[in-house]
GROMACS .gro file of C-alpha atoms in nm:
model
  452
    1MET     CA    1  -4.529   0.594   4.432
    2LYS     CA    2  -4.446   0.628   4.062
    3GLN     CA    3  -4.145   0.444   3.928
    4LYS     CA    4  -3.918   0.555   3.647
    5THR     CA    5  -3.704   0.331   3.427
    6PHE     CA    6  -3.351   0.432   3.330
    7TYR     CA    7  -3.051   0.264   3.165
    8GLN     CA    8  -2.698   0.277   3.308
    9CYS     CA    9  -2.367   0.179   3.152
   10SER     CA   10  -2.195  -0.101   3.343
   11GLU     CA   11  -1.851   0.034   3.247
   12CYS     CA   12  -1.866   0.406   3.320
   13GLY     CA   13  -2.199   0.450   3.504
   14ASN     CA   14  -2.349   0.689   3.248
   15LYS     CA   15  -2.730   0.713   3.284
   16VAL     CA   16  -2.975   0.766   2.997
   17SER     CA   17  -3.353   0.752   2.971
   18LYS     CA   18  -3.363   0.523   2.665
   19TRP     CA   19  -3.172   0.205   2.582
   20MET     CA   20  -2.895   0.235   2.327
   21GLY     CA   21  -2.652  -0.021   2.190
   22LYS     CA   22  -2.345   0.199   2.236
   23CYS     CA   23  -2.276   0.413   2.542
   24SER     CA   24  -2.249   0.777   2.442
   25ALA     CA   25  -1.996   0.847   2.721
   26CYS     CA   26  -1.737   0.569   2.699
   27GLY     CA   27  -1.817   0.419   2.358
   28GLU     CA   28  -1.858   0.059   2.482
   29TRP     CA   29  -2.116  -0.166   2.316
   30ASN     CA   30  -2.395  -0.364   2.488
   31THR     CA   31  -2.323  -0.229   2.836
   32MET     CA   32  -2.659  -0.061   2.908
   33GLU     CA   33  -2.847  -0.222   3.197
   34GLU     CA   34  -3.201  -0.141   3.301
   35GLY     CA   35  -3.276   0.009   3.639
   36VAL     CA   36  -3.583   0.138   3.820
   37THR     CA   37  -3.606   0.435   4.051
   38GLU     CA   38  -3.889   0.602   4.239
   39VAL     CA   39  -3.954   0.955   4.120
   40ALA     CA   40  -4.099   1.081   4.449
   41ALA     CA   41  -3.823   0.933   4.663
   42PRO     CA   42  -3.588   1.194   4.808
   43ALA     CA   43  -3.235   1.192   4.676
   44LYS     CA   44  -3.013   0.988   4.906
   45MET     CA   45  -2.682   1.126   5.006
   46PRO     CA   46  -2.388   0.900   4.909
   47VAL     CA   47  -2.205   0.725   5.188
   48ALA     CA   48  -1.908   0.942   5.272
   49LEU     CA   49  -1.578   0.781   5.351
   50ARG     CA   50  -1.510   0.861   5.717
   51THR     CA   51  -1.183   0.857   5.904
   52ALA     CA   52  -1.110   0.790   6.268
   53ASN     CA   53  -1.044   1.161   6.331
   54ASP     CA   54  -1.169   1.479   6.170
   55SER     CA   55  -0.962   1.547   5.860
   56THR     CA   56  -0.759   1.866   5.843
   57ALA     CA   57  -0.507   1.978   5.583
   58GLU     CA   58  -0.143   1.960   5.689
   59PRO     CA   59   0.190   2.020   5.514
   60ILE     CA   60   0.327   1.710   5.346
   61SER     CA   61   0.672   1.783   5.494
   62GLN     CA   62   0.531   1.733   5.845
   63MET     CA   63   0.346   1.410   5.770
   64GLU     CA   64   0.479   1.079   5.901
   65LEU     CA   65   0.453   0.755   5.712
   66PRO     CA   66   0.233   0.500   5.888
   67ASN     CA   67   0.379   0.170   5.996
   68TYR     CA   68   0.163  -0.075   5.803
   69MET     CA   69   0.111  -0.392   6.001
   70ARG     CA   70   0.090  -0.711   5.802
   71SER     CA   71  -0.034  -1.056   5.891
   72GLY     CA   72   0.084  -1.370   5.717
   73THR     CA   73  -0.199  -1.556   5.546
   74GLY     CA   74  -0.041  -1.898   5.586
   75GLN     CA   75   0.007  -1.913   5.208
   76ALA     CA   76   0.356  -1.796   5.111
   77GLU     CA   77   0.256  -1.761   4.746
   78LEU     CA   78  -0.035  -1.532   4.839
   79ASP     CA   79   0.188  -1.330   5.074
   80ARG     CA   80   0.430  -1.285   4.784
   81VAL     CA   81   0.154  -1.146   4.560
   82LEU     CA   82   0.029  -0.913   4.835
   83GLY     CA   83   0.379  -0.780   4.897
   84GLY     CA   84   0.451  -0.955   5.228
   85GLY     CA   85   0.113  -1.033   5.381
   86LEU     CA   86  -0.230  -0.890   5.451
   87VAL     CA   87  -0.217  -0.522   5.550
   88HIS     CA   88  -0.448  -0.434   5.839
   89GLY     CA   89  -0.736  -0.217   5.719
   90SER     CA   90  -0.678  -0.297   5.351
   91VAL     CA   91  -0.952  -0.391   5.104
   92ILE     CA   92  -0.875  -0.663   4.849
   93LEU     CA   93  -1.078  -0.779   4.550
   94ILE     CA   94  -1.021  -1.136   4.424
   95ALA     CA   95  -1.179  -1.225   4.090
   96GLY     CA   96  -1.182  -1.532   3.871
   97GLU     CA   97  -1.399  -1.768   3.673
   98PRO     CA   98  -1.649  -1.994   3.854
   99GLY     CA   99  -1.487  -2.305   3.998
  100ILE     CA  100  -1.132  -2.171   3.974
  101GLY     CA  101  -1.075  -2.205   4.351
  102LYS     CA  102  -1.144  -1.861   4.503
  103SER     CA  103  -1.366  -1.983   4.788
  104THR     CA  104  -1.135  -2.277   4.859
  105LEU     CA  105  -0.831  -2.052   4.899
  106LEU     CA  106  -1.022  -1.807   5.120
  107MET     CA  107  -1.137  -2.087   5.348
  108GLN     CA  108  -0.776  -2.200   5.388
  109ILE     CA  109  -0.668  -1.842   5.461
  110SER     CA  110  -0.942  -1.816   5.723
  111ALA     CA  111  -0.809  -2.127   5.896
  112SER     CA  112  -0.458  -1.983   5.915
  113LEU     CA  113  -0.561  -1.636   6.036
  114ALA     CA  114  -0.814  -1.772   6.287
  115GLU     CA  115  -0.531  -1.918   6.497
  116GLY     CA  116  -0.474  -1.582   6.661
  117SER     CA  117  -0.746  -1.360   6.514
  118THR     CA  118  -1.117  -1.356   6.438
  119VAL     CA  119  -1.253  -1.408   6.086
  120LEU     CA  120  -1.607  -1.330   5.970
  121TYR     CA  121  -1.691  -1.526   5.654
  122VAL     CA  122  -1.999  -1.377   5.486
  123SER     CA  123  -2.157  -1.577   5.204
  124GLY     CA  124  -2.440  -1.456   4.985
  125GLU     CA  125  -2.431  -1.754   4.750
  126GLU     CA  126  -2.399  -2.061   4.972
  127SER     CA  127  -2.580  -2.184   5.280
  128ALA     CA  128  -2.410  -2.235   5.614
  129TRP     CA  129  -2.403  -2.614   5.576
  130GLN     CA  130  -2.234  -2.581   5.235
  131LEU     CA  131  -1.960  -2.374   5.395
  132LYS     CA  132  -1.933  -2.626   5.678
  133TYR     CA  133  -1.901  -2.911   5.426
  134ARG     CA  134  -1.616  -2.732   5.245
  135ALA     CA  135  -1.446  -2.654   5.575
  136LYS     CA  136  -1.468  -3.020   5.679
  137ARG     CA  137  -1.322  -3.133   5.345
  138LEU     CA  138  -1.030  -2.893   5.390
  139GLY     CA  139  -0.979  -2.981   5.757
  140VAL     CA  140  -1.085  -2.634   5.880
  141ASP     CA  141  -1.244  -2.630   6.226
  142GLN     CA  142  -1.104  -2.327   6.408
  143GLU     CA  143  -1.319  -2.154   6.668
  144GLY     CA  144  -1.210  -1.812   6.544
  145ILE     CA  145  -1.408  -1.847   6.218
  146PHE     CA  146  -1.763  -1.709   6.223
  147VAL     CA  147  -1.996  -1.787   5.933
  148LEU     CA  148  -2.276  -1.554   5.826
  149THR     CA  149  -2.512  -1.619   5.533
  150GLU     CA  150  -2.648  -1.272   5.462
  151THR     CA  151  -2.671  -1.022   5.175
  152ASN     CA  152  -2.808  -0.716   5.358
  153ILE     CA  153  -2.516  -0.481   5.413
  154ASP     CA  154  -2.674  -0.328   5.728
  155LYS     CA  155  -2.702  -0.670   5.895
  156ILE     CA  156  -2.346  -0.756   5.792
  157ILE     CA  157  -2.212  -0.437   5.952
  158ALA     CA  158  -2.420  -0.502   6.264
  159GLU     CA  159  -2.275  -0.853   6.297
  160SER     CA  160  -1.928  -0.712   6.241
  161ASP     CA  161  -1.978  -0.473   6.532
  162ARG     CA  162  -2.089  -0.765   6.750
  163VAL     CA  163  -1.816  -1.014   6.651
  164ASN     CA  164  -1.537  -0.752   6.612
  165PRO     CA  165  -1.339  -0.949   6.351
  166ASP     CA  166  -0.990  -0.883   6.222
  167LEU     CA  167  -1.081  -1.005   5.872
  168ILE     CA  168  -1.411  -0.999   5.682
  169ILE     CA  169  -1.459  -1.209   5.368
  170ILE     CA  170  -1.750  -1.114   5.140
  171ASP     CA  171  -1.842  -1.389   4.893
  172SER     CA  172  -1.945  -1.226   4.668
  173VAL     CA  173  -1.972  -0.849   4.646
  174GLN     CA  174  -2.227  -0.873   4.361
  175THR     CA  175  -2.482  -1.034   4.598
  176MET     CA  176  -2.471  -0.756   4.860
  177TYR     CA  177  -2.741  -0.489   4.872
  178ASP     CA  178  -2.834  -0.175   5.063
  179ALA     CA  179  -3.203  -0.169   5.166
  180ARG     CA  180  -3.211   0.211   5.137
  181LEU     CA  181  -3.168   0.186   4.761
  182SER     CA  182  -3.451   0.079   4.530
  183SER     CA  183  -3.233  -0.087   4.266
  184THR     CA  184  -3.194  -0.465   4.254
  185PRO     CA  185  -2.894  -0.651   4.405
  186GLY     CA  186  -2.604  -0.675   4.161
  187SER     CA  187  -2.683  -0.343   3.993
  188ILE     CA  188  -2.419  -0.075   3.956
  189THR     CA  189  -2.560   0.141   4.234
  190GLN     CA  190  -2.594  -0.148   4.481
  191VAL     CA  191  -2.244  -0.284   4.419
  192ARG     CA  192  -2.084   0.060   4.445
  193GLU     CA  193  -2.265   0.168   4.761
  194SER     CA  194  -2.226  -0.169   4.937
  195CYS     CA  195  -1.856  -0.173   4.856
  196LEU     CA  196  -1.814   0.185   4.975
  197ARG     CA  197  -1.976   0.109   5.311
  198MET     CA  198  -1.746  -0.189   5.367
  199ILE     CA  199  -1.442   0.020   5.271
  200ASN     CA  200  -1.557   0.280   5.523
  201LEU     CA  201  -1.580   0.007   5.791
  202ALA     CA  202  -1.232  -0.121   5.704
  203LYS     CA  203  -1.060   0.219   5.715
  204VAL     CA  204  -1.225   0.340   6.036
  205HIS     CA  205  -1.181   0.021   6.243
  206GLY     CA  206  -0.868  -0.124   6.082
  207ILE     CA  207  -1.045  -0.440   5.964
  208SER     CA  208  -0.911  -0.617   5.656
  209VAL     CA  209  -1.180  -0.690   5.398
  210VAL     CA  210  -1.159  -0.938   5.109
  211PHE     CA  211  -1.422  -0.921   4.834
  212VAL     CA  212  -1.487  -1.206   4.592
  213GLY     CA  213  -1.585  -1.069   4.251
  214HIS     CA  214  -1.758  -1.234   3.957
  215VAL     CA  215  -1.621  -1.200   3.604
  216ASN     CA  216  -1.813  -1.127   3.285
  217LYS     CA  217  -1.787  -1.313   2.955
  218GLU     CA  218  -1.493  -1.095   2.847
  219GLY     CA  219  -1.299  -1.197   3.159
  220GLY     CA  220  -1.325  -0.858   3.335
  221ILE     CA  221  -1.470  -0.802   3.681
  222ALA     CA  222  -1.849  -0.775   3.668
  223GLY     CA  223  -2.001  -0.452   3.793
  224PRO     CA  224  -1.886  -0.091   3.770
  225LYS     CA  225  -1.524  -0.027   3.673
  226VAL     CA  226  -1.499   0.214   3.966
  227LEU     CA  227  -1.502  -0.092   4.195
  228GLU     CA  228  -1.142  -0.169   4.098
  229HIS     CA  229  -1.038   0.190   4.173
  230MET     CA  230  -1.197   0.185   4.519
  231VAL     CA  231  -1.011  -0.116   4.658
  232ASP     CA  232  -0.644  -0.135   4.759
  233ALA     CA  233  -0.553  -0.448   4.564
  234VAL     CA  234  -0.702  -0.644   4.275
  235LEU     CA  235  -0.605  -1.010   4.235
  236TYR     CA  236  -0.702  -1.232   3.944
  237PHE     CA  237  -0.718  -1.611   3.954
  238GLU     CA  238  -0.607  -1.758   3.622
  239GLY     CA  239  -0.594  -2.111   3.492
  240GLU     CA  240  -0.798  -2.371   3.311
  241ARG     CA  241  -1.026  -2.622   3.475
  242GLN     CA  242  -0.859  -2.901   3.279
  243HIS     CA  243  -0.526  -2.810   3.442
  244SER     CA  244  -0.458  -2.843   3.813
  245PHE     CA  245  -0.237  -2.533   3.827
  246ARG     CA  246  -0.376  -2.193   3.923
  247LEU     CA  247  -0.203  -1.856   3.893
  248LEU     CA  248  -0.290  -1.569   4.124
  249ARG     CA  249  -0.186  -1.240   3.964
  250ALA     CA  250  -0.188  -0.889   4.116
  251THR     CA  251  -0.300  -0.623   3.868
  252LYS     CA  252  -0.322  -0.350   4.132
  253ASN     CA  253  -0.156  -0.326   4.472
  254ARG     CA  254  -0.117  -0.012   4.681
  255TYR     CA  255   0.106  -0.195   4.930
  256GLY     CA  256   0.329  -0.393   4.696
  257ALA     CA  257   0.443  -0.459   4.341
  258THR     CA  258   0.199  -0.531   4.060
  259ASN     CA  259   0.223  -0.823   3.817
  260GLU     CA  260   0.353  -1.052   4.090
  261ILE     CA  261   0.213  -1.403   4.064
  262GLY     CA  262   0.160  -1.692   4.299
  263VAL     CA  263   0.136  -2.049   4.172
  264PHE     CA  264  -0.100  -2.304   4.329
  265GLU     CA  265  -0.213  -2.654   4.250
  266MET     CA  266  -0.574  -2.761   4.306
  267THR     CA  267  -0.584  -3.091   4.493
  268GLU     CA  268  -0.830  -3.283   4.708
  269ARG     CA  269  -0.679  -3.107   5.009
  270GLY     CA  270  -0.747  -2.765   4.855
  271MET     CA  271  -0.496  -2.519   4.717
  272VAL     CA  272  -0.135  -2.634   4.757
  273GLU     CA  273   0.152  -2.393   4.699
  274VAL     CA  274   0.400  -2.458   4.420
  275PRO     CA  275   0.726  -2.302   4.546
  276ASN     CA  276   0.925  -2.403   4.236
  277PRO     CA  277   0.688  -2.355   3.941
  278SER     CA  278   0.960  -2.361   3.674
  279GLU     CA  279   1.043  -2.726   3.740
  280VAL     CA  280   0.676  -2.815   3.736
  281LEU     CA  281   0.608  -2.631   3.410
  282LEU     CA  282   0.906  -2.798   3.242
  283SER     CA  283   0.836  -3.148   3.371
  284GLY     CA  284   0.756  -3.409   3.109
  285ARG     CA  285   0.926  -3.226   2.820
  286PRO     CA  286   0.933  -3.439   2.502
  287GLN     CA  287   1.274  -3.541   2.372
  288GLY     CA  288   1.369  -3.532   2.004
  289VAL     CA  289   1.043  -3.368   1.891
  290SER     CA  290   1.036  -3.061   1.670
  291GLY     CA  291   0.847  -2.744   1.758
  292CYS     CA  292   0.950  -2.715   2.126
  293CYS     CA  293   1.164  -2.445   2.289
  294ALA     CA  294   1.209  -2.338   2.651
  295ALA     CA  295   1.151  -1.975   2.744
  296CYS     CA  296   1.224  -1.771   3.057
  297VAL     CA  297   0.980  -1.488   3.133
  298MET     CA  298   0.952  -1.242   3.421
  299GLU     CA  299   0.636  -1.236   3.630
  300GLY     CA  300   0.689  -0.939   3.858
  301SER     CA  301   1.023  -1.006   4.026
  302ARG     CA  302   1.008  -1.382   3.966
  303PRO     CA  303   1.167  -1.554   3.663
  304LEU     CA  304   0.960  -1.843   3.529
  305ALA     CA  305   1.074  -2.104   3.279
  306ALA     CA  306   0.809  -2.253   3.053
  307GLU     CA  307   0.789  -2.445   2.729
  308VAL     CA  308   0.652  -2.295   2.407
  309GLN     CA  309   0.524  -2.550   2.159
  310SER     CA  310   0.439  -2.487   1.793
  311LEU     CA  311   0.297  -2.706   1.522
  312ALA     CA  312   0.301  -2.616   1.151
  313THR     CA  313   0.116  -2.855   0.924
  314ALA     CA  314   0.003  -2.834   0.563
  315SER     CA  315  -0.341  -2.675   0.539
  316VAL     CA  316  -0.635  -2.822   0.350
  317PHE     CA  317  -0.832  -2.499   0.376
  318PRO     CA  318  -0.818  -2.195   0.144
  319SER     CA  319  -0.746  -1.984   0.449
  320PRO     CA  320  -0.498  -2.157   0.686
  321LYS     CA  321  -0.598  -2.190   1.048
  322ARG     CA  322  -0.428  -2.006   1.336
  323THR     CA  323  -0.482  -2.128   1.693
  324VAL     CA  324  -0.291  -1.972   1.983
  325SER     CA  325  -0.319  -2.056   2.354
  326GLY     CA  326  -0.132  -1.894   2.642
  327ILE     CA  327   0.035  -1.619   2.438
  328ASP     CA  328  -0.069  -1.299   2.260
  329THR     CA  329  -0.236  -1.391   1.930
  330ASN     CA  330  -0.144  -1.066   1.756
  331ARG     CA  331   0.219  -1.113   1.857
  332THR     CA  332   0.216  -1.458   1.699
  333PHE     CA  333   0.078  -1.317   1.374
  334LEU     CA  334   0.355  -1.057   1.373
  335LEU     CA  335   0.624  -1.321   1.423
  336LEU     CA  336   0.481  -1.534   1.143
  337ALA     CA  337   0.501  -1.236   0.907
  338VAL     CA  338   0.862  -1.161   1.014
  339LEU     CA  339   0.975  -1.523   0.969
  340GLU     CA  340   0.809  -1.553   0.630
  341LYS     CA  341   0.949  -1.224   0.503
  342ARG     CA  342   1.302  -1.245   0.649
  343LEU     CA  343   1.369  -1.620   0.636
  344GLY     CA  344   1.148  -1.715   0.341
  345LEU     CA  345   0.956  -1.983   0.534
  346ARG     CA  346   0.610  -2.060   0.389
  347PHE     CA  347   0.391  -2.030   0.697
  348SER     CA  348   0.109  -1.887   0.484
  349ALA     CA  349   0.044  -2.234   0.338
  350ASN     CA  350   0.031  -2.408   0.679
  351ASP     CA  351  -0.206  -2.433   0.971
  352ILE     CA  352  -0.027  -2.296   1.279
  353TYR     CA  353  -0.089  -2.402   1.638
  354VAL     CA  354   0.098  -2.241   1.931
  355ASN     CA  355   0.063  -2.339   2.296
  356VAL     CA  356   0.231  -2.262   2.630
  357VAL     CA  357   0.244  -2.582   2.835
  358GLY     CA  358   0.086  -2.588   3.181
  359GLY     CA  359  -0.182  -2.323   3.131
  360LEU     CA  360   0.063  -2.035   3.184
  361ARG     CA  361  -0.022  -1.708   3.010
  362ILE     CA  362   0.279  -1.517   2.871
  363ASP     CA  363   0.230  -1.147   2.797
  364GLU     CA  364   0.581  -1.005   2.769
  365PRO     CA  365   0.776  -0.958   2.441
  366ALA     CA  366   1.071  -1.161   2.576
  367ALA     CA  367   0.885  -1.472   2.458
  368ASP     CA  368   0.930  -1.366   2.093
  369LEU     CA  369   1.264  -1.543   2.042
  370PRO     CA  370   1.166  -1.884   2.188
  371GLN     CA  371   0.834  -1.871   2.003
  372ALA     CA  372   1.010  -1.795   1.674
  373ILE     CA  373   1.259  -2.079   1.736
  374SER     CA  374   0.974  -2.323   1.803
  375LEU     CA  375   0.800  -2.214   1.480
  376ILE     CA  376   1.119  -2.258   1.275
  377SER     CA  377   1.180  -2.597   1.437
  378SER     CA  378   0.828  -2.712   1.354
  379ILE     CA  379   0.821  -2.607   0.989
  380LYS     CA  380   1.169  -2.751   0.928
  381ASP     CA  381   1.084  -3.058   1.140
  382LYS     CA  382   1.418  -3.030   1.321
  383PRO     CA  383   1.413  -3.062   1.702
  384VAL     CA  384   1.581  -2.807   1.927
  385ASP     CA  385   1.844  -2.930   2.170
  386PRO     CA  386   1.665  -2.981   2.508
  387GLY     CA  387   1.951  -2.792   2.677
  388VAL     CA  388   1.860  -2.469   2.493
  389ILE     CA  389   1.661  -2.186   2.649
  390ALA     CA  390   1.602  -1.846   2.489
  391PHE     CA  391   1.454  -1.505   2.561
  392GLY     CA  392   1.449  -1.183   2.362
  393GLU     CA  393   1.218  -0.944   2.178
  394LEU     CA  394   1.210  -0.953   1.798
  395GLY     CA  395   1.159  -0.646   1.579
  396LEU     CA  396   1.003  -0.630   1.233
  397ALA     CA  397   1.350  -0.645   1.077
  398GLY     CA  398   1.422  -0.969   1.262
  399GLU     CA  399   1.661  -0.803   1.507
  400CYS     CA  400   1.679  -0.927   1.867
  401ARG     CA  401   1.621  -0.651   2.122
  402ALA     CA  402   1.716  -0.628   2.488
  403VAL     CA  403   1.489  -0.742   2.772
  404SER     CA  404   1.479  -0.661   3.143
  405GLY     CA  405   1.591  -0.883   3.431
  406ILE     CA  406   1.863  -1.051   3.225
  407ASP     CA  407   2.069  -1.171   3.525
  408LEU     CA  408   1.763  -1.317   3.700
  409ARG     CA  409   1.666  -1.507   3.385
  410ILE     CA  410   2.018  -1.645   3.333
  411ASN     CA  411   2.044  -1.754   3.698
  412GLU     CA  412   1.711  -1.937   3.670
  413ALA     CA  413   1.820  -2.108   3.348
  414VAL     CA  414   2.151  -2.217   3.503
  415ARG     CA  415   1.972  -2.345   3.813
  416LEU     CA  416   1.741  -2.557   3.596
  417GLY     CA  417   2.037  -2.714   3.416
  418PHE     CA  418   2.020  -2.555   3.070
  419THR     CA  419   2.352  -2.567   2.886
  420GLN     CA  420   2.291  -2.309   2.607
  421ILE     CA  421   2.126  -1.975   2.682
  422LEU     CA  422   2.036  -1.749   2.390
  423VAL     CA  423   2.021  -1.382   2.497
  424PRO     CA  424   1.998  -1.048   2.308
  425HIS     CA  425   2.345  -0.919   2.223
  426THR     CA  426   2.263  -0.568   2.354
  427ASN     CA  427   2.194  -0.695   2.706
  428LYS     CA  428   2.472  -0.648   2.962
  429PHE     CA  429   2.491  -0.936   3.207
  430THR     CA  430   2.722  -1.018   3.495
  431VAL     CA  431   2.638  -1.387   3.542
  432LYS     CA  432   2.913  -1.634   3.464
  433SER     CA  433   2.872  -2.011   3.464
  434LYS     CA  434   3.105  -2.299   3.383
  435ASP     CA  435   2.811  -2.531   3.310
  436ALA     CA  436   2.616  -2.308   3.067
  437LYS     CA  437   2.719  -2.131   2.748
  438ILE     CA  438   2.564  -1.787   2.703
  439ILE     CA  439   2.519  -1.704   2.333
  440PRO     CA  440   2.447  -1.340   2.238
  441ILE     CA  441   2.205  -1.320   1.945
  442LYS     CA  442   2.179  -1.018   1.712
  443SER     CA  443   1.887  -1.141   1.499
  444ILE     CA  444   1.667  -1.435   1.421
  445PHE     CA  445   1.911  -1.517   1.137
  446GLU     CA  446   2.185  -1.588   1.392
  447ALA     CA  447   1.951  -1.793   1.610
  448ALA     CA  448   1.851  -2.009   1.312
  449LYS     CA  449   2.217  -2.051   1.214
  450VAL     CA  450   2.323  -2.153   1.565
  451LEU     CA  451   2.040  -2.401   1.624
  452PHE     CA  452   1.960  -2.538   1.280
   0.00000   0.00000   0.00000
């Protein structure tokens, strides 16, 4: 039977007969992947998503909201990210870099859920004895955990029908394949169709399914982008291997809030929850050293206090160096321009290094004010009082703009023992404290005057 070669974009799924560097549909570069199909093979119908009953249209006014049943995973931080626990019949995708702790956390979840339920752990990357070794290291030996080392989606579904689990873990979705398709495992077609069949199984039988996803070199989930649209929740594991702390962040959640995070610490006993991450992130703060300022940011509904450190040193290069870790690089460049223009500080003649301690990644503009304070402190070589914490967005004119969750941030700062809290003057807050002084700030000029 004659075979035909085609090229398919890994981002949008666009198919072309010849390779091209840039996809003509979505405009992404270097996303074309080769595939082979049999010309004489009959076109296969896509797997349709079935429901327990025949679907009929009905007025929305007569529909009743379902009572979603949730099960606790045994990890309070994970339950927080999921919105209260694992919803029965939901499909979750967990992604992260290799070695970040995805399989370790899932093995611990399996141990907790297997106390009163049945878990089917499917691995396409490790052998059964490797899974047993990890389980022994973590102290997992529940009878409700069934291990299957298989990549054929038909055999996985057959074993699911036999075992009748309440939770299925697929590690990883990129290794699964459908024998009816001629493309290789890991291709766009295989990943999409295998995922769709497992989603179908989850929705019809009410089985929760957790996929483990690989990430590409840009940090996104490998495979077709449609994979993220098909599942109910997408969770990302963040952190650096050199740090013991791991952050689990929800970027999509149909049953809860997005941008919630859970904080874990990787230990010899596996993933350990960190119920009070602010104290951990602020532990070991240097005293009397310039370039350090505490910040309070919102991660979902949780306020987190972290330390922003900056270092400005005379450059020996024609073009000064800029190194930023844990914070938006473009935002740092903007702040450097504002401080140089409005305050007359010569950052253009210095190498600049900015870091968020503990491996935390800060994405919100409320970190502008503490970052600017740390930069001013570093270039003037004047330390900031350790009792100071700040949050606020800075504009191009140097003005300090309002941020959300002001009361939650102030409460967290007071709880951690900060005595001076710099807030935007336009924010209305109701928190009052005898132990902390709340200082409204109109611009970076006022902040520099108050602190330096």
